[in-house]
Amino acid sequence: MCGIVGYVGSDTKAKDVVMNGLRRLEYRGYDSAGITLYNARFRIFDTYKDIGRVEHLAQISKLAMPSTIGMGHTRWATHGAVTKNNAHPHSSQSGRFIAVHNGVIENSDELKKQYLSDIYFSSDTDTEVIIQMIEKLSIQMSVENAISTTLKLLEGSYALLIIDTHNPETIYAGKNKSPLVLGSSKDGHIIASDIMALSDYCDSFVALKDETFTVVHDNRAHFFDLNHQLIEPEYLKIDNDFYQAEKGEFEHYMLKEIYEQPSVIRRIISRYLLDEKDEIDEHIAQQIELSNRLYILAAGTSMHAGYIGKFLFEKYAHKPAEVHIASEFAYGQPWISDKPFYIFISQSGETADLRACLTKIRKTDAKVLTITNVKTSTLAREADFSVDLLAGPEIAVASTKAYVAQIAILAILADKIGAGLDIKASLNRVALVMDKLLKEQKISEIVKEKLVKRNCFYIGRECDYYTSLEAALKLKEISYIQAEGFAAGELKHGTIALIEKNTPVIALIGNRELSAHTRSNLKEVIARGAQPIVIAMRNASLSSDDIIVEDVHEALTSMIMVVPTQLIAYYAALDRDLDIDKPRNLAKSVTVE
Ligand code: M6R
């Protein structure tokens, strides 16, 4: 993953722009960070980099001179360990070229062997291969040609910013598969991995296309394909409000985002379900009707929302649907019906595994819908249709409000093709019940008392099983407790061997018809010493249950059942004093395969 940002202009604000941009891009990786800034007095670039977070970089670079050009990087390691040497920016052997890079160059070892055996490398990164190639080629050709020739040789993904120290008022930027946007303001240009890094300074942006590069100089940006032919950019307006996100009174973004869920549902209702202005393209429902099987592709939390989508489409709208892990679908050979319709679900709209699926699907005539929280994202732009989740920026790495919004959108789509969910009233009810639950919740006490082990199981049936998968993922990713979600009836077929005295088993009982079965499965584990925690809907509850939530439409119980599990994960991580918004080894937007 990684986040990159660069500024070139007439104002001496490069350091502020780059540091602010890095703070906003830190969700993309936070192993190490670096910045390079032009020092006009000595005509050199001052580079600062180290392992650690962007705030540490701010400390070590605090004496840097004001500058009109600079670029920075926040890293999520792919090639090479988390070390200062592997942190970006990287320089070519002579120091002439400097680069920051997001992506993975799959043929870097081959390029190194074939062209660069005489070059000294100071890091283990694939990025250094790019910059050494450019330096080598620039001996025989212009810098622009050296860049385009190098980019043509690269296999893999890159969003790349390059500075030639012999020509220090220019930034070159190349893009393939990894996201890269260029924003223009009156005093200069900012190029970054995400609009978030531009939104405080720019009103419009260009999303660079794959296999293109841009040269930014003298307050102008020129765009080229890799054959060095000029291409016409398309400037789009930035929705600046979308990118403003503060924690406010909350200690963490995750908690804030959990508490925002009722208002997200109300926003979805007001934009998509008021008769006079349904903003969902009517062709989407037509395409779903025309298809004979839906293929829902996603990763992680978004995939869990996909399972709920399958449940809604099949049980209520009688439309066959399959859910696939994006990274498996991209290179596997699943049987595809003769009239498929693809639904991609991605909070970020940048997930590389889904982009690989898109490449595969584009070889057929099938149509693709992307459901995403970032309407300007790559997957939103490249799909045939897109629906905006309207969840507002989700900053915490652990996804919460986007997940609930994904289910709401899937329910609306299922309803459009006849699921009969009385969707407006049903979603309103979910928002109301969620408000109440969030006001009265006492989950931190339950967590302190009962979640005392290093492992934990969630169990449930039908869509409670899907919720248990999501609940377990949330607990794992932020509290580092080993957690698994199971179909309640499946535990006894092997995994029950792991139950010991006090192993927490959290039963999700949102479905009244199946509650007796789930409760029997719970008894089986209690008999083996498990510590049970029960979360139940009122109409399926017993007075002894730990958390009882008020009833909602039976098709939408998963939207409400997930909330206590999000809070369990949050308080478990809080108790362990962990970095809740930026858990270890993770990044918010996974732009590598
Ligand atoms: O941006 P996407 O929804 O495509 O991301 C998919 C997963 O990487 C994401 O849901 C991940 O599982 C989250 N960290 C979960 O909280």
XYZ file of C-alpha atoms and ligand atoms in Angstrom:
609
model
C 0.000 0.000 0.000
C 1.705 3.245 1.173
C 0.669 6.836 0.673
C 2.563 9.399 -1.374
C 2.169 13.143 -1.713
C 4.140 15.847 -3.498
C 3.822 19.607 -3.943
C 5.376 21.853 -6.586
C 4.409 25.501 -6.863
C 5.267 29.101 -6.155
C 4.433 29.153 -2.438
C 6.941 28.029 0.197
C 4.382 25.686 1.732
C 5.703 22.357 0.416
C 6.521 21.037 3.868
C 3.072 21.845 5.301
C 1.263 20.419 2.289
C 3.305 17.221 2.325
C 3.145 16.696 6.096
C -0.599 17.401 6.239
C -1.089 15.108 3.266
C 0.917 12.334 4.937
C -1.153 12.671 8.121
C -4.277 12.161 6.050
C -2.763 9.294 4.085
C -1.446 7.477 7.135
C -4.410 5.093 6.905
C -2.591 3.594 3.902
C 0.373 2.428 5.972
C 2.331 3.541 8.983
C 5.495 1.445 9.277
C 7.831 4.309 8.388
C 7.700 7.735 6.785
C 9.920 10.150 4.902
C 10.029 13.524 3.189
C 12.385 15.366 0.850
C 12.305 19.169 0.489
C 14.231 21.505 -1.779
C 16.613 23.723 0.133
C 16.924 26.713 -2.247
C 19.737 28.299 -0.226
C 22.119 25.401 -0.708
C 20.421 24.084 -3.885
C 20.068 20.605 -2.452
C 17.232 18.368 -1.348
C 17.088 17.707 2.401
C 15.726 14.235 3.075
C 14.400 13.004 6.419
C 13.145 9.472 6.955
C 12.821 6.912 9.708
C 10.767 3.995 10.918
C 7.722 5.103 12.882
C 4.692 7.262 12.305
C 4.217 10.570 10.504
C 4.301 12.443 13.840
C 7.829 11.150 14.397
C 8.763 12.370 10.910
C 7.333 15.785 11.804
C 9.680 15.868 14.809
C 12.837 14.873 12.949
C 12.147 17.287 10.087
C 11.061 20.263 12.162
C 14.092 22.367 11.267
C 13.607 21.928 7.498
C 13.644 25.196 5.525
C 10.456 26.526 3.873
C 10.357 25.105 0.378
C 8.432 25.331 -2.881
C 8.881 21.673 -3.807
C 8.792 18.478 -1.811
C 7.392 15.006 -1.596
C 6.763 12.425 1.095
C 5.779 8.851 1.776
C 4.117 6.793 4.487
C 4.966 3.120 4.150
C 3.302 -0.267 4.486
C 6.212 -2.598 3.805
C 6.028 -4.951 0.814
C 9.598 -5.294 -0.514
C 12.109 -5.211 2.313
C 11.746 -5.104 6.080
C 10.652 -2.092 8.082
C 14.008 -0.302 8.353
C 15.218 3.252 7.910
C 17.099 2.226 4.753
C 13.968 0.823 3.180
C 11.906 3.902 4.076
C 11.188 6.293 1.189
C 12.279 8.605 -0.462
C 14.923 6.610 -2.324
C 17.752 8.046 -4.414
C 19.617 6.799 -7.444
C 23.294 5.872 -7.067
C 24.615 9.365 -7.854
C 21.811 11.022 -5.886
C 20.500 12.752 -9.011
C 17.010 11.199 -8.932
C 14.763 10.870 -5.888
C 11.495 8.910 -5.785
C 8.598 7.874 -3.596
C 6.495 4.910 -4.692
C 3.314 3.057 -3.822
C 2.911 -0.351 -5.434
C 4.780 -3.539 -6.154
C 7.134 -4.060 -9.093
C 6.845 -7.759 -9.811
C 9.847 -7.980 -12.154
C 12.234 -5.864 -10.074
C 14.674 -8.765 -9.515
C 14.834 -9.497 -13.265
C 15.370 -5.818 -14.113
C 18.098 -5.567 -11.512
C 19.879 -8.621 -12.916
C 19.477 -7.631 -16.550
C 20.270 -3.913 -16.458
C 21.688 -2.905 -13.100
C 24.294 -5.491 -12.077
C 26.941 -2.748 -11.882
C 24.895 -0.488 -9.608
C 25.199 -0.198 -5.831
C 21.835 -0.538 -4.084
C 21.331 0.937 -0.656
C 17.928 -0.641 0.098
C 16.008 -3.884 -0.506
C 13.122 -2.112 -2.183
C 11.709 -2.505 -5.686
C 11.450 1.295 -5.786
C 15.194 1.674 -5.917
C 15.254 -0.442 -9.085
C 12.981 2.106 -10.794
C 15.059 5.082 -9.854
C 18.370 3.393 -10.777
C 16.916 2.458 -14.179
C 15.889 6.064 -14.796
C 19.341 7.321 -13.876
C 21.025 4.789 -16.137
C 18.800 5.571 -19.116
C 19.034 9.336 -18.627
C 22.686 9.150 -19.718
C 21.524 8.331 -23.255
C 18.159 10.120 -23.496
C 16.042 12.938 -22.100
C 14.696 12.521 -18.581
C 11.113 12.246 -19.842
C 12.136 9.484 -22.220
C 14.143 7.746 -19.507
C 11.047 7.792 -17.314
C 8.647 6.541 -19.973
C 11.100 3.850 -21.115
C 11.528 2.673 -17.528
C 7.793 2.677 -16.856
C 7.245 0.539 -19.958
C 9.618 -2.077 -18.541
C 7.832 -2.319 -15.198
C 5.425 -5.159 -14.436
C 3.157 -4.555 -11.496
C 1.721 -1.508 -9.859
C 3.090 1.926 -9.247
C 2.115 5.394 -8.216
C 5.398 7.172 -8.415
C 6.732 10.679 -7.832
C 10.179 11.488 -9.182
C 12.395 14.524 -8.756
C 15.436 15.203 -10.935
C 17.776 17.249 -8.729
C 19.329 18.782 -11.872
C 15.959 20.329 -12.617
C 14.541 20.838 -9.145
C 11.362 22.721 -9.964
C 9.635 19.810 -11.653
C 7.842 16.729 -10.351
C 7.346 13.743 -12.650
C 4.580 11.313 -11.685
C 3.743 7.910 -13.173
C 0.802 5.629 -12.540
C -0.268 2.052 -13.144
C -2.844 0.214 -11.003
C -2.023 2.147 -7.790
C -4.169 5.259 -7.343
C -2.748 8.712 -8.098
C -4.530 12.043 -8.343
C -3.307 15.509 -9.221
C -4.981 18.561 -7.761
C -4.481 22.117 -8.889
C -4.611 25.218 -6.736
C -3.772 28.802 -7.625
C -0.175 28.555 -6.411
C 0.749 25.041 -7.484
C -0.041 21.373 -7.866
C -0.362 18.534 -5.392
C -0.050 14.928 -6.502
C -1.104 12.219 -4.075
C -2.478 8.732 -3.540
C -5.865 10.009 -2.430
C -7.955 13.153 -2.815
C -7.889 13.382 0.989
C -4.377 14.823 0.737
C -5.502 17.581 -1.672
C -8.880 18.546 -0.390
C -7.682 21.319 1.951
C -5.925 23.106 -0.923
C -7.570 22.242 -4.245
C -11.040 22.459 -5.751
C -10.500 20.159 -8.723
C -8.436 17.110 -9.555
C -7.424 14.733 -12.329
C -7.319 10.980 -11.681
C -4.293 9.766 -13.634
C -4.960 6.828 -15.937
C -3.015 3.569 -15.899
C 0.223 3.559 -17.880
C 0.476 7.324 -18.079
C 2.685 9.956 -16.540
C 2.557 13.645 -15.924
C 5.162 16.383 -15.794
C 4.390 19.258 -13.451
C 6.410 22.408 -13.874
C 5.895 26.159 -13.819
C 2.336 25.794 -12.512
C 1.345 23.586 -15.443
C 0.730 19.859 -15.668
C 1.139 17.963 -18.938
C -0.114 14.393 -19.255
C 1.420 11.706 -21.487
C 0.954 8.056 -22.353
C 4.027 5.840 -22.198
C 4.738 6.532 -25.879
C 5.134 10.151 -24.870
C 1.962 11.253 -26.681
C 0.096 14.111 -24.999
C -3.264 13.166 -23.498
C -6.134 15.398 -22.490
C -6.829 15.377 -18.739
C -10.325 15.398 -17.323
C -10.616 17.718 -14.306
C -13.336 16.817 -11.790
C -14.642 18.850 -8.876
C -13.604 17.852 -5.354
C -16.403 17.447 -2.841
C -14.371 19.177 -0.085
C -16.975 18.572 2.654
C -16.679 14.817 2.231
C -13.048 14.855 3.266
C -13.446 16.778 6.527
C -13.338 14.351 9.440
C -12.500 15.166 13.033
C -12.775 12.935 16.103
C -14.798 15.531 18.005
C -15.699 14.362 21.510
C -14.728 10.751 20.794
C -11.472 9.198 21.909
C -11.102 7.258 18.663
C -12.381 7.512 15.105
C -13.679 3.951 15.374
C -16.006 4.809 18.248
C -17.162 7.955 16.461
C -17.851 5.961 13.320
C -19.822 3.324 15.250
C -21.956 6.106 16.736
C -22.481 7.695 13.304
C -24.250 4.613 11.969
C -27.846 5.721 12.603
C -27.197 9.016 10.795
C -25.591 7.164 7.870
C -28.752 5.066 7.511
C -30.904 8.213 7.633
C -28.724 9.848 4.963
C -29.162 6.788 2.745
C -32.925 6.962 3.214
C -33.049 10.650 2.379
C -30.925 10.309 -0.761
C -32.166 7.012 -2.121
C -35.637 6.373 -0.761
C -37.574 9.609 -0.869
C -39.917 9.256 -3.815
C -39.052 12.558 -5.449
C -35.300 11.918 -5.623
C -34.066 8.357 -5.849
C -30.458 8.898 -6.864
C -29.735 5.258 -7.686
C -29.424 4.731 -11.442
C -32.554 2.846 -12.547
C -30.494 0.762 -14.976
C -28.888 -1.059 -12.047
C -32.136 -2.750 -11.044
C -32.820 -3.520 -14.729
C -29.422 -5.194 -15.059
C -30.026 -7.225 -11.915
C -33.421 -8.316 -13.260
C -31.911 -9.238 -16.634
C -29.145 -11.360 -15.128
C -29.737 -14.933 -14.049
C -27.065 -14.930 -11.328
C -25.367 -12.246 -9.282
C -21.662 -12.481 -8.539
C -20.742 -10.477 -5.474
C -16.994 -9.873 -5.235
C -15.245 -8.248 -2.291
C -12.635 -8.660 0.445
C -12.650 -8.621 4.244
C -15.499 -6.752 5.864
C -16.988 -5.813 2.498
C -17.167 -9.509 1.643
C -19.084 -10.147 4.852
C -21.574 -7.496 3.754
C -21.677 -9.401 0.455
C -22.854 -12.528 2.291
C -25.736 -10.564 3.780
C -26.460 -9.339 0.242
C -26.608 -12.934 -0.978
C -29.028 -13.735 1.874
C -31.256 -10.763 0.931
C -31.239 -11.416 -2.815
C -31.857 -15.148 -2.494
C -34.261 -15.368 0.426
C -36.361 -12.289 -0.299
C -35.938 -11.479 -4.008
C -35.360 -15.064 -5.219
C -32.353 -14.050 -7.265
C -29.424 -16.503 -7.158
C -26.262 -14.885 -5.855
C -22.730 -16.081 -5.145
C -20.091 -14.384 -3.048
C -16.434 -14.695 -4.009
C -13.250 -13.620 -2.299
C -11.897 -11.099 -4.810
C -8.309 -12.379 -4.732
C -9.529 -15.922 -5.488
C -11.986 -14.925 -8.192
C -9.375 -12.869 -10.037
C -7.245 -15.876 -10.955
C -9.560 -18.851 -10.322
C -11.941 -20.499 -12.764
C -15.389 -20.416 -11.150
C -18.300 -21.429 -13.367
C -20.084 -18.293 -14.577
C -23.706 -18.281 -15.729
C -24.619 -17.085 -19.227
C -26.168 -13.857 -17.883
C -24.037 -12.723 -14.958
C -24.150 -9.353 -13.231
C -21.251 -8.408 -11.003
C -21.525 -6.463 -7.787
C -18.237 -5.207 -6.353
C -18.351 -4.032 -2.759
C -15.458 -1.886 -1.601
C -15.406 0.834 1.021
C -12.294 2.416 -0.478
C -12.981 1.633 -4.124
C -9.247 1.000 -4.528
C -8.777 -2.637 -3.488
C -6.237 -4.157 -5.891
C -7.786 -7.648 -5.694
C -11.001 -6.197 -7.091
C -9.161 -4.325 -9.798
C -7.690 -7.653 -10.870
C -11.258 -9.055 -11.019
C -12.290 -6.115 -13.177
C -9.466 -6.801 -15.622
C -10.734 -10.377 -15.941
C -14.409 -9.416 -16.283
C -13.599 -6.787 -18.908
C -12.698 -9.616 -21.277
C -16.426 -10.488 -21.296
C -19.559 -8.432 -21.990
C -20.780 -8.548 -18.409
C -21.612 -5.385 -16.530
C -20.202 -4.353 -13.169
C -21.644 -2.291 -10.350
C -19.336 -0.910 -7.651
C -20.822 -0.097 -4.265
C -18.279 2.176 -2.612
C -17.842 4.940 -0.104
C -15.575 6.963 -2.397
C -17.494 8.018 -5.447
C -14.373 9.302 -7.211
C -12.415 6.087 -6.536
C -10.858 3.967 -9.253
C -13.422 1.161 -8.983
C -16.310 3.631 -9.033
C -14.926 5.224 -12.185
C -14.040 2.014 -13.962
C -17.263 0.096 -13.313
C -20.375 0.459 -15.505
C -22.418 1.660 -12.540
C -21.648 2.849 -9.062
C -23.600 3.529 -5.904
C -22.210 5.820 -3.233
C -22.439 4.444 0.323
C -22.827 7.965 1.735
C -21.121 6.874 4.962
C -18.793 9.889 5.075
C -15.040 9.415 5.499
C -14.186 6.285 7.434
C -10.811 6.918 9.050
C -10.409 3.986 11.456
C -8.797 1.045 9.715
C -11.516 -1.237 11.096
C -14.582 -0.722 8.956
C -17.884 -0.190 10.799
C -20.245 2.395 9.353
C -19.309 1.509 5.774
C -20.284 -2.117 6.490
C -23.726 -1.133 7.757
C -24.152 1.201 4.767
C -23.175 -1.632 2.404
C -25.943 -3.824 3.842
C -28.434 -0.951 3.561
C -27.592 -0.458 -0.126
C -27.794 -4.183 -0.864
C -31.171 -4.296 0.877
C -32.393 -1.353 -1.223
C -31.267 -3.101 -4.413
C -32.934 -6.363 -3.356
C -36.077 -4.405 -2.565
C -36.026 -2.780 -6.009
C -36.301 -6.205 -7.613
C -39.181 -7.306 -5.436
C -37.806 -8.401 -2.054
C -40.783 -6.730 -0.371
C -38.829 -5.395 2.600
C -40.910 -2.241 3.150
C -37.467 -0.796 2.932
C -37.947 2.838 3.907
C -39.833 2.040 7.106
C -37.566 -0.917 7.885
C -34.362 1.125 7.574
C -35.899 3.924 9.644
C -36.640 1.397 12.343
C -33.043 0.100 12.228
C -31.723 3.647 12.719
C -34.052 4.190 15.673
C -33.167 0.911 17.374
C -29.466 1.574 16.783
C -29.759 4.986 18.441
C -31.317 3.399 21.502
C -28.754 0.607 21.632
C -25.855 3.056 21.401
C -27.287 5.268 24.149
C -27.817 2.434 26.609
C -24.986 0.051 25.876
C -22.976 -1.420 28.762
C -20.617 -3.468 26.685
C -17.372 -2.366 28.306
C -18.374 -4.123 31.580
C -19.242 -7.350 29.764
C -15.907 -7.267 27.944
C -13.958 -6.708 31.181
C -15.749 -9.514 32.956
C -15.995 -12.155 30.257
C -13.494 -11.587 27.441
C -10.504 -12.653 29.438
C -8.839 -15.214 27.178
C -6.510 -14.965 24.186
C -9.127 -16.623 21.976
C -12.846 -16.373 21.358
C -15.593 -17.810 19.132
C -18.638 -16.192 17.614
C -21.467 -18.511 16.578
C -24.741 -17.937 14.741
C -27.017 -19.392 12.117
C -28.093 -18.093 8.695
C -27.316 -14.377 8.566
C -26.168 -14.464 12.209
C -23.421 -16.743 10.924
C -22.381 -14.071 8.409
C -22.423 -11.495 11.195
C -20.277 -13.811 13.295
C -17.622 -13.784 10.541
C -17.573 -10.003 10.593
C -17.634 -9.865 14.401
C -14.624 -12.194 14.606
C -12.672 -10.205 11.997
C -13.303 -6.970 13.899
C -12.154 -8.490 17.185
C -9.015 -9.959 15.594
C -7.927 -6.891 13.739
C -8.030 -4.414 16.583
C -7.689 -6.445 19.820
C -5.384 -9.183 18.419
C -7.535 -11.781 20.197
C -7.649 -14.947 18.093
C -11.312 -15.071 17.078
C -13.307 -17.239 14.671
C -16.845 -16.970 13.400
C -18.707 -20.246 13.005
C -22.009 -21.543 11.789
C -23.393 -22.573 15.193
C -24.096 -26.151 14.076
C -20.604 -26.611 12.684
C -18.552 -26.152 15.838
C -19.265 -29.698 17.030
C -17.684 -31.099 13.850
C -14.165 -30.477 15.090
C -13.542 -27.002 16.464
C -15.301 -27.797 19.728
C -12.037 -29.524 20.674
C -10.627 -26.032 21.303
C -13.176 -25.160 23.966
C -11.629 -25.050 27.424
C -12.626 -23.596 30.754
C -13.642 -19.946 30.254
C -13.171 -19.840 26.446
C -15.572 -17.049 25.447
C -18.256 -18.158 22.990
C -20.484 -15.330 21.824
C -23.809 -16.474 20.411
C -25.651 -14.204 17.984
C -29.387 -14.857 18.008
C -31.099 -12.458 15.655
C -33.306 -15.065 14.065
C -36.208 -16.272 16.201
C -36.945 -19.367 14.128
C -33.422 -20.690 14.560
C -32.862 -19.545 18.132
C -33.576 -22.917 19.743
C -30.922 -24.560 17.548
C -28.298 -21.936 18.364
C -29.092 -22.161 22.064
C -28.588 -25.966 21.913
C -25.203 -25.431 20.299
C -24.372 -22.972 23.054
C -25.273 -25.571 25.689
C -22.849 -27.984 24.046
C -19.966 -25.583 24.594
C -21.110 -24.524 28.080
C -20.993 -28.222 29.014
C -17.298 -28.128 28.062
C -16.501 -25.108 30.206
C -17.069 -22.215 27.747
C -17.902 -18.731 28.982
C -21.079 -17.825 27.051
C -22.112 -14.320 26.016
C -25.491 -14.034 24.306
C -26.594 -11.192 22.049
C -30.231 -11.637 21.050
C -33.074 -9.787 19.362
C -35.923 -9.039 21.770
C -38.308 -11.504 20.050
C -35.778 -14.335 20.401
C -34.368 -13.399 23.794
C -34.341 -14.840 27.297
C -34.118 -12.561 30.304
C -30.714 -14.047 31.128
C -29.168 -12.915 27.821
C -26.290 -10.468 28.099
C -27.341 -7.990 25.408
C -30.901 -7.694 24.122
C -31.594 -5.492 21.114
C -35.001 -4.294 20.041
C -36.670 -5.982 17.074
C -36.270 -4.823 13.502
C -37.456 -6.344 10.203
C -36.210 -9.958 10.162
C -34.284 -9.348 6.915
C -32.265 -6.519 8.454
C -31.359 -7.969 11.854
C -27.703 -8.218 10.793
C -27.478 -4.408 10.619
C -28.328 -4.189 14.280
C -26.735 -7.420 15.565
C -23.327 -6.281 14.340
C -23.278 -3.145 16.501
C -22.662 -4.845 19.882
C -19.889 -6.882 18.224
C -18.210 -3.714 16.958
C -18.323 -2.354 20.502
C -16.976 -5.620 21.924
C -13.980 -5.317 19.599
C -13.537 -1.655 20.485
C -13.624 -2.159 24.268
C -11.441 -5.275 24.094
C -8.785 -3.207 22.288
C -9.267 -0.273 24.670
C -8.779 -2.570 27.674
C -5.558 -3.827 26.172
C -4.422 -0.255 25.516
C -3.929 -0.857 21.795
C -3.775 1.558 18.891
C -7.430 1.184 17.930
C -7.583 3.349 14.808
C -4.301 2.076 13.387
C -3.898 -1.586 14.310
C -0.573 -3.255 13.628
C 0.295 -4.631 10.179
C -2.848 -3.233 8.543
C -3.792 -0.403 6.225
C -7.153 1.033 5.318
C -6.847 0.786 1.578
C -5.237 -2.377 0.245
C -3.837 -1.393 -3.121
C -1.502 -4.367 -3.558
C -2.568 -7.867 -4.581
O -11.872 -0.921 0.817
P -12.425 -2.299 0.793
O -13.793 -2.387 1.367
O -12.345 -2.955 -0.551
O -11.461 -3.143 1.745
C -11.619 -4.512 1.924
C -10.915 -4.978 3.166
O -9.541 -4.718 3.086
C -11.471 -4.287 4.415
O -12.841 -4.492 4.539
C -10.764 -4.826 5.677
O -11.143 -6.149 5.894
C -11.086 -3.924 6.868
N -9.887 -3.627 7.579
C -12.004 -4.533 7.823
O -12.262 -3.760 8.941
